[in-house]
Tab-separated table of C-alpha atoms (C1' of nucleotides) in Angstrom:
chain	number	residue	atom	x	y	z
A	1	MET	CA	9.022	11.601	135.309
A	2	PRO	CA	10.401	8.806	133.282
A	3	GLU	CA	9.599	5.332	134.476
A	4	LEU	CA	10.539	2.097	132.760
A	5	PRO	CA	8.454	2.589	129.580
A	6	GLU	CA	9.748	6.101	129.031
A	7	VAL	CA	13.359	5.124	129.647
A	8	GLU	CA	12.990	2.069	127.424
A	9	THR	CA	11.606	4.310	124.681
A	10	MET	CA	14.571	6.643	125.090
A	11	CYS	CA	17.004	3.764	124.812
A	12	ARG	CA	15.355	2.375	121.699
A	13	GLY	CA	15.412	5.835	120.169
A	14	LEU	CA	19.125	6.059	120.853
A	15	ALA	CA	19.938	3.043	118.649
A	16	PRO	CA	21.230	5.352	115.876
A	17	ILE	CA	24.076	6.579	118.064
A	18	VAL	CA	25.552	3.111	118.519
A	19	GLY	CA	28.903	2.960	116.796
A	20	ARG	CA	29.335	6.699	116.693
A	21	ARG	CA	32.328	8.480	118.140
A	22	ILE	CA	32.018	11.057	120.888
A	23	ALA	CA	33.880	14.040	119.513
A	24	ALA	CA	33.161	16.415	122.367
A	25	VAL	CA	31.567	16.422	125.815
A	26	GLU	CA	30.113	19.333	127.705
A	27	PHE	CA	28.365	19.333	131.084
A	28	PRO	CA	26.577	22.666	131.461
A	29	ARG	CA	25.031	22.902	134.945
A	30	SER	CA	24.793	19.165	135.435
A	31	ARG	CA	25.040	17.071	138.535
A	32	VAL	CA	27.845	14.597	138.240
A	33	ARG	CA	27.623	12.112	141.074
A	34	PRO	CA	30.460	10.425	142.873
A	35	SER	CA	31.293	6.940	141.661
A	36	PRO	CA	34.288	4.627	141.682
A	37	VAL	CA	35.403	6.683	138.738
A	38	ARG	CA	35.291	10.050	140.355
A	39	PRO	CA	36.585	12.708	138.070
A	40	GLY	CA	35.230	16.195	138.053
A	41	ARG	CA	33.412	17.323	134.970
A	42	THR	CA	36.554	18.365	133.198
A	43	ALA	CA	38.318	15.071	133.795
A	44	LEU	CA	35.134	13.186	133.041
A	45	ALA	CA	34.827	14.937	129.705
A	46	ARG	CA	38.427	14.100	128.969
A	47	ARG	CA	37.882	10.428	129.715
A	48	VAL	CA	34.773	10.203	127.551
A	49	THR	CA	35.935	12.226	124.584
A	50	GLY	CA	37.132	10.108	121.699
A	51	ARG	CA	35.392	6.937	122.818
A	52	HIS	CA	32.785	5.136	120.734
A	53	VAL	CA	29.278	4.303	121.856
A	54	GLU	CA	29.339	0.537	121.966
A	55	ALA	CA	25.810	-0.069	123.190
A	56	VAL	CA	22.791	1.579	124.789
A	57	GLN	CA	21.094	-0.329	127.563
A	58	ARG	CA	18.452	0.219	130.187
A	59	ARG	CA	18.499	-1.004	133.769
A	60	GLY	CA	15.364	-0.056	135.638
A	61	LYS	CA	14.951	3.672	135.055
A	62	ARG	CA	18.564	4.256	134.068
A	63	VAL	CA	20.046	4.813	130.621
A	64	ILE	CA	23.475	3.260	130.204
A	65	LEU	CA	25.852	4.147	127.398
A	66	GLU	CA	28.639	1.622	127.054
A	67	LEU	CA	31.756	3.390	125.834
A	68	SER	CA	34.576	1.407	124.308
A	69	GLY	CA	38.030	2.615	125.150
A	70	PRO	CA	41.033	3.302	122.994
A	71	SER	CA	42.561	-0.062	122.157
A	72	GLY	CA	43.857	-1.750	125.246
A	73	SER	CA	41.913	0.317	127.750
A	74	GLU	CA	38.867	-0.904	129.562
A	75	ALA	CA	35.301	0.047	128.771
A	76	LEU	CA	33.491	2.758	130.684
A	77	TRP	CA	29.782	3.289	131.187
A	78	LEU	CA	27.909	6.550	131.343
A	79	VAL	CA	24.902	6.040	133.591
A	80	VAL	CA	22.123	8.619	133.297
A	81	GLU	CA	19.217	8.778	135.750
A	82	PRO	CA	16.552	11.117	134.384
A	83	ARG	CA	14.697	11.282	137.725
A	84	MET	CA	11.714	13.626	137.458
A	85	THR	CA	12.244	15.736	134.346
A	86	GLY	CA	15.258	14.358	132.509
A	87	LEU	CA	15.088	13.655	128.778
A	88	MET	CA	17.501	12.199	126.248
A	89	LEU	CA	17.155	14.154	123.025
A	90	LEU	CA	18.571	13.912	119.519
A	91	VAL	CA	16.758	17.104	118.462
A	92	ASP	CA	16.544	20.652	119.773
A	93	PRO	CA	15.612	20.924	123.476
A	94	PRO	CA	12.516	22.699	124.826
A	95	SER	CA	14.802	25.280	126.460
A	96	PRO	CA	18.542	25.698	126.014
A	97	GLU	CA	19.207	26.653	129.640
A	98	HIS	CA	18.219	23.257	130.956
A	99	VAL	CA	20.593	21.233	128.824
A	100	ARG	CA	22.843	19.318	131.238
A	101	LEU	CA	24.970	17.209	128.929
A	102	VAL	CA	25.956	17.581	125.304
A	103	LEU	CA	27.661	14.743	123.469
A	104	THR	CA	28.803	15.849	120.053
A	105	LEU	CA	28.795	12.825	117.794
A	106	ALA	CA	30.874	12.019	114.754
A	107	GLY	CA	30.551	9.261	112.186
A	108	PRO	CA	31.278	5.592	112.770
A	109	ARG	CA	34.870	4.485	112.821
A	110	GLY	CA	36.705	5.611	109.733
A	111	HIS	CA	33.715	7.256	108.103
A	112	SER	CA	33.365	10.970	107.939
A	113	LEU	CA	31.966	11.495	104.476
A	114	ARG	CA	28.226	11.406	103.977
A	115	ASP	CA	27.597	11.305	107.702
A	116	HIS	CA	23.854	11.306	108.249
A	117	GLY	CA	23.663	9.998	111.817
A	118	PRO	CA	22.641	12.071	114.852
A	119	ARG	CA	25.059	14.957	115.348
A	120	ARG	CA	24.572	15.300	119.053
A	121	LEU	CA	22.896	13.745	122.055
A	122	LEU	CA	21.494	16.004	124.758
A	123	PHE	CA	20.447	15.321	128.315
A	124	TRP	CA	17.859	17.945	129.114
A	125	ASP	CA	16.518	18.270	132.654
A	126	ARG	CA	14.356	21.172	133.740
A	127	ARG	CA	14.412	20.517	137.473
A	128	GLY	CA	17.981	19.318	137.508
A	129	LEU	CA	17.380	16.368	139.796
A	130	GLY	CA	18.766	13.924	137.256
A	131	THR	CA	22.220	12.478	137.621
A	132	ILE	CA	25.092	11.476	135.381
A	133	ARG	CA	27.785	9.052	136.488
A	134	LEU	CA	30.819	7.693	134.726
A	135	CYS	CA	31.532	4.172	135.904
A	136	ASP	CA	34.073	1.446	135.392
A	137	ALA	CA	32.958	-2.183	135.619
A	138	ARG	CA	32.912	-2.113	139.399
A	139	GLY	CA	31.101	1.202	139.467
A	140	LEU	CA	28.502	-0.090	137.068
A	141	GLU	CA	27.773	-2.958	139.427
A	142	ALA	CA	27.502	-0.543	142.328
A	143	ALA	CA	25.210	1.773	140.354
A	144	CYS	CA	22.995	-0.761	138.603
A	145	GLY	CA	23.761	-4.192	140.041
A	146	SER	CA	21.377	-6.623	141.707
A	147	ARG	CA	22.052	-5.150	145.133
A	148	VAL	CA	20.487	-1.924	143.900
A	149	LEU	CA	17.956	-3.046	141.334
A	150	GLY	CA	15.608	-6.016	141.480
A	151	PRO	CA	14.318	-7.963	138.492
A	152	ASP	CA	13.215	-5.862	135.567
A	153	GLY	CA	9.554	-4.963	135.465
A	154	LEU	CA	9.070	-6.310	131.950
A	155	GLN	CA	10.070	-9.791	133.095
A	156	VAL	CA	9.191	-9.918	136.769
A	157	THR	CA	7.443	-13.048	138.022
A	158	ALA	CA	5.123	-13.750	140.902
A	159	ALA	CA	7.896	-15.781	142.491
A	160	ASP	CA	10.263	-12.799	142.257
A	161	LEU	CA	7.796	-10.513	144.007
A	162	GLU	CA	6.753	-13.041	146.574
A	163	ALA	CA	10.322	-13.847	147.514
A	164	ARG	CA	11.163	-10.187	148.088
A	165	LEU	CA	7.950	-8.828	149.598
A	166	ARG	CA	6.023	-11.696	151.141
A	167	SER	CA	6.852	-10.833	154.738
A	168	SER	CA	6.937	-7.049	154.344
A	169	ARG	CA	4.619	-4.880	156.414
A	170	ARG	CA	4.700	-2.177	153.785
A	171	ALA	CA	1.706	-1.217	151.691
A	172	ILE	CA	1.883	-2.859	148.273
A	173	LYS	CA	1.889	0.480	146.443
A	174	VAL	CA	4.895	1.676	148.429
A	175	ALA	CA	6.689	-1.634	147.913
A	176	LEU	CA	6.200	-1.531	144.139
A	177	LEU	CA	8.126	1.742	144.072
A	178	ASP	CA	11.101	0.054	145.776
A	179	GLN	CA	13.578	-0.483	142.963
A	180	ARG	CA	15.267	-3.334	144.835
A	181	ALA	CA	12.007	-5.262	144.796
A	182	VAL	CA	11.304	-4.719	141.108
A	183	ALA	CA	13.097	-2.276	138.837
A	184	GLY	CA	11.306	0.277	136.709
A	185	ILE	CA	7.922	0.927	138.326
A	186	GLY	CA	7.149	4.528	139.299
A	187	ASN	CA	4.122	6.403	140.548
A	188	ILE	CA	2.035	6.256	137.373
A	189	TYR	CA	2.521	2.596	136.649
A	190	ALA	CA	2.181	1.477	140.266
A	191	ALA	CA	-1.303	2.981	140.271
A	192	GLU	CA	-2.269	1.462	136.931
A	193	ILE	CA	-0.870	-1.973	137.814
A	194	LEU	CA	-2.813	-2.145	141.077
A	195	PHE	CA	-6.014	-0.963	139.444
A	196	ARG	CA	-5.802	-3.696	136.848
A	197	SER	CA	-4.872	-6.188	139.571
A	198	ARG	CA	-7.986	-5.094	141.537
A	199	ILE	CA	-5.916	-4.704	144.697
A	200	ASP	CA	-6.190	-1.839	147.180
A	201	PRO	CA	-2.852	0.046	147.230
A	202	ARG	CA	-2.957	0.118	151.032
A	203	SER	CA	-2.879	-3.659	151.365
A	204	ALA	CA	0.056	-4.851	153.434
A	205	CYS	CA	2.354	-7.079	151.386
A	206	ARG	CA	2.290	-9.803	154.056
A	207	ARG	CA	-1.467	-10.084	153.656
A	208	LEU	CA	-1.224	-10.906	149.951
A	209	ARG	CA	-1.630	-14.466	148.734
A	210	ARG	CA	-0.170	-16.295	145.784
A	211	GLU	CA	-3.083	-15.318	143.569
A	212	HIS	CA	-2.439	-11.649	144.319
A	213	TRP	CA	1.233	-11.896	143.466
A	214	GLU	CA	0.313	-13.671	140.236
A	215	ARG	CA	-2.037	-10.876	139.273
A	216	ILE	CA	0.417	-8.133	140.208
A	217	ALA	CA	3.290	-9.731	138.291
A	218	ALA	CA	1.142	-10.383	135.215
A	219	GLU	CA	-0.286	-6.859	135.210
A	220	THR	CA	3.159	-5.349	135.772
A	221	ARG	CA	4.442	-7.044	132.642
A	222	ALA	CA	1.276	-6.224	130.698
A	223	VAL	CA	1.008	-2.566	131.685
A	224	LEU	CA	4.697	-1.817	131.224
A	225	GLY	CA	4.764	-3.750	127.930
A	226	GLU	CA	1.769	-1.905	126.565
A	227	ALA	CA	3.213	1.411	127.708
A	228	VAL	CA	6.477	0.614	125.909
A	229	ARG	CA	4.541	-0.150	122.721
A	230	LEU	CA	2.806	3.231	123.065
A	231	GLU	CA	6.138	4.959	123.789
A	232	GLY	CA	5.377	5.964	127.355
A	233	SER	CA	3.156	8.547	129.024
A	234	SER	CA	3.347	12.270	128.230
A	235	ILE	CA	1.381	14.517	130.568
A	236	GLY	CA	1.479	18.256	130.030
A	237	ASP	CA	3.948	20.523	128.272
A	238	GLU	CA	7.697	20.302	128.703
A	239	THR	CA	7.330	16.842	130.059
A	240	TYR	CA	8.361	13.453	128.776
A	241	ARG	CA	9.049	13.176	125.033
A	242	THR	CA	10.765	10.644	122.799
A	243	VAL	CA	14.297	11.359	121.586
A	244	ASP	CA	12.665	13.016	118.543
A	245	ALA	CA	10.421	15.149	120.802
A	246	ARG	CA	7.299	13.184	119.969
A	247	VAL	CA	4.720	12.604	122.703
A	248	GLY	CA	4.010	9.191	124.138
A	249	ARG	CA	0.499	7.737	123.893
A	250	PHE	CA	-0.008	5.641	126.995
A	251	GLN	CA	-1.517	8.560	128.953
A	252	THR	CA	-4.766	7.950	127.080
A	253	ARG	CA	-4.897	4.534	128.727
A	254	HIS	CA	-4.510	5.742	132.296
A	255	ARG	CA	-7.454	4.424	134.304
A	256	VAL	CA	-6.690	5.966	137.701
A	257	TYR	CA	-3.461	8.005	137.676
A	258	GLY	CA	-4.248	11.725	137.791
A	259	ARG	CA	-7.998	11.048	137.725
A	260	ALA	CA	-9.098	11.988	141.242
A	261	ASP	CA	-12.860	12.588	141.466
A	262	GLN	CA	-13.460	11.255	137.956
A	263	LYS	CA	-15.643	8.210	137.551
A	264	CYS	CA	-14.049	4.801	137.427
A	265	GLY	CA	-14.434	3.423	133.911
A	266	VAL	CA	-15.540	0.072	135.296
A	267	CYS	CA	-17.970	0.883	138.104
A	268	GLY	CA	-18.553	4.641	138.014
A	269	THR	CA	-17.333	5.242	141.547
A	270	PRO	CA	-15.187	8.394	141.838
A	271	ILE	CA	-11.448	7.724	141.805
A	272	VAL	CA	-9.790	8.580	145.103
A	273	ARG	CA	-6.468	10.274	145.712
A	274	ILE	CA	-4.583	9.518	148.922
A	275	VAL	CA	-0.974	10.031	149.993
A	276	GLN	CA	1.382	7.149	150.774
A	277	ALA	CA	5.046	7.665	151.593
A	278	GLN	CA	4.675	11.303	150.565
A	279	ARG	CA	3.447	10.388	147.085
A	280	ALA	CA	0.004	10.587	145.547
A	281	THR	CA	-1.815	7.302	145.109
A	282	PHE	CA	-4.890	6.984	142.882
A	283	PHE	CA	-7.321	4.082	143.043
A	284	CYS	CA	-10.923	3.002	142.741
A	285	PRO	CA	-12.282	2.254	146.223
A	286	ARG	CA	-14.860	-0.114	144.801
A	287	CYS	CA	-12.899	-2.105	142.211
A	288	GLN	CA	-9.747	-2.404	144.316
A	289	SER	CA	-10.310	-4.462	147.436
A	290	ARG	CA	-8.179	-4.713	150.534
A	291	ALA	CA	-6.363	-7.998	150.875
A	292	ARG	CA	-6.920	-9.333	154.373
A	293	ARG	CA	-5.770	-12.876	153.825
B	1	DC	C1'	12.453	-3.353	160.012
B	2	DG	C1'	9.472	0.546	158.738
B	3	DT	C1'	7.753	5.312	158.414
B	4	DT	C1'	8.286	10.283	158.098
B	5	DC	C1'	10.510	14.221	156.862
B	6	DA	C1'	13.641	17.174	154.483
B	7	DA	C1'	16.441	17.892	150.745
B	8	DC	C1'	17.761	18.228	145.991
B	9	DC	C1'	15.501	21.788	141.901
B	10	DT	C1'	12.244	24.362	138.549
B	11	DG	C1'	7.946	25.885	137.116
B	12	DG	C1'	2.777	25.608	136.457
B	13	DG	C1'	-1.601	26.384	138.648
B	14	DC	C1'	-4.578	28.242	142.034
B	15	DG	C1'	-6.624	31.163	145.754
B	16	DC	C1'	-6.494	35.596	147.656
C	1	DT	C1'	-0.417	41.732	139.132
C	2	DG	C1'	1.785	39.694	142.749
C	3	DC	C1'	2.446	36.529	146.536
C	4	DG	C1'	2.283	32.394	148.826
C	5	DC	C1'	1.191	27.858	148.653
C	6	DC	C1'	0.557	23.229	146.619
C	7	DC	C1'	1.679	20.115	143.119
C	8	DA	C1'	4.739	17.227	139.947
C	9	DG	C1'	6.496	10.893	136.504
C	10	DG	C1'	12.517	10.145	141.629
C	11	DT	C1'	15.905	9.121	145.021
C	12	DT	C1'	18.626	9.609	149.285
C	13	DG	C1'	19.822	10.163	154.043
C	14	DA	C1'	18.718	11.339	158.748
C	15	DA	C1'	15.705	10.909	162.617
C	16	DC	C1'	12.516	8.319	165.230
DNA sequence: CGTTCAACCTGGGCGC
DNA sequence: TGCGCCCAGGTTGAAC
């Protein structure tokens, strides 16, 4: 579920945990993935317990907690990939049985009196496809480095896209989901970006011209930026929420995603749903034209 | 290089 | 009611 805007909203919401100490770690029914730091859950909990949250960052669709070590030891990073249904929560979860990670938080260094910060951080994931990795500096590079993730969607340029996709035979919609090409776009935003760019999602990348790449890059930044300002897209119950369990508001701005058979807001033609690379694609067959170069 | 498929999981919705 | 099927915001690896 969460794409860049949702993950960015999570990260911003986690600002209050920066500086806090991790007093306890539990991994009920979670998937801990192999990484250069490869402890089991027990050892992982032991390595994380007692560290302080130094920073919260986002790379693509990943949440990264930077954990400072005891003096003299190196930093570690907890990398969380929410995948389809994962949520970071500072409040009670929708259901207790789907909580995958519990970080019990204590006050900032040296302060325990009058502690009003968040008492715990939860990773809740109904489907359980999300992943948690503990990484050292090398592992962080392997998990989130430039070999894995392309330029961030909020800053991507036409030159970035053109350099990576110009000669690709893939359909542009499929290519926009490739995190090595551009990091952070998922199924909702790919559809919305291409609608606003007026480009048919089936267009082969190699058929696109400079003007197309300019439009796609500009709309990528605009759509993702607007979605961040509206705190992401919440569709349905027990779906994406902010860390306080509030709903996002960008779903009201969706022009094509999830709107099969409804009239296009621009031309009135029914929105079409097709399948590309095993994923639904929504577009307006009239407003979005096929690039043929 | 690219596409397709299965797999990883849970749960809501729909037709019968 | 119940069953089977399809669907879902993501990613990976194998097969072709």
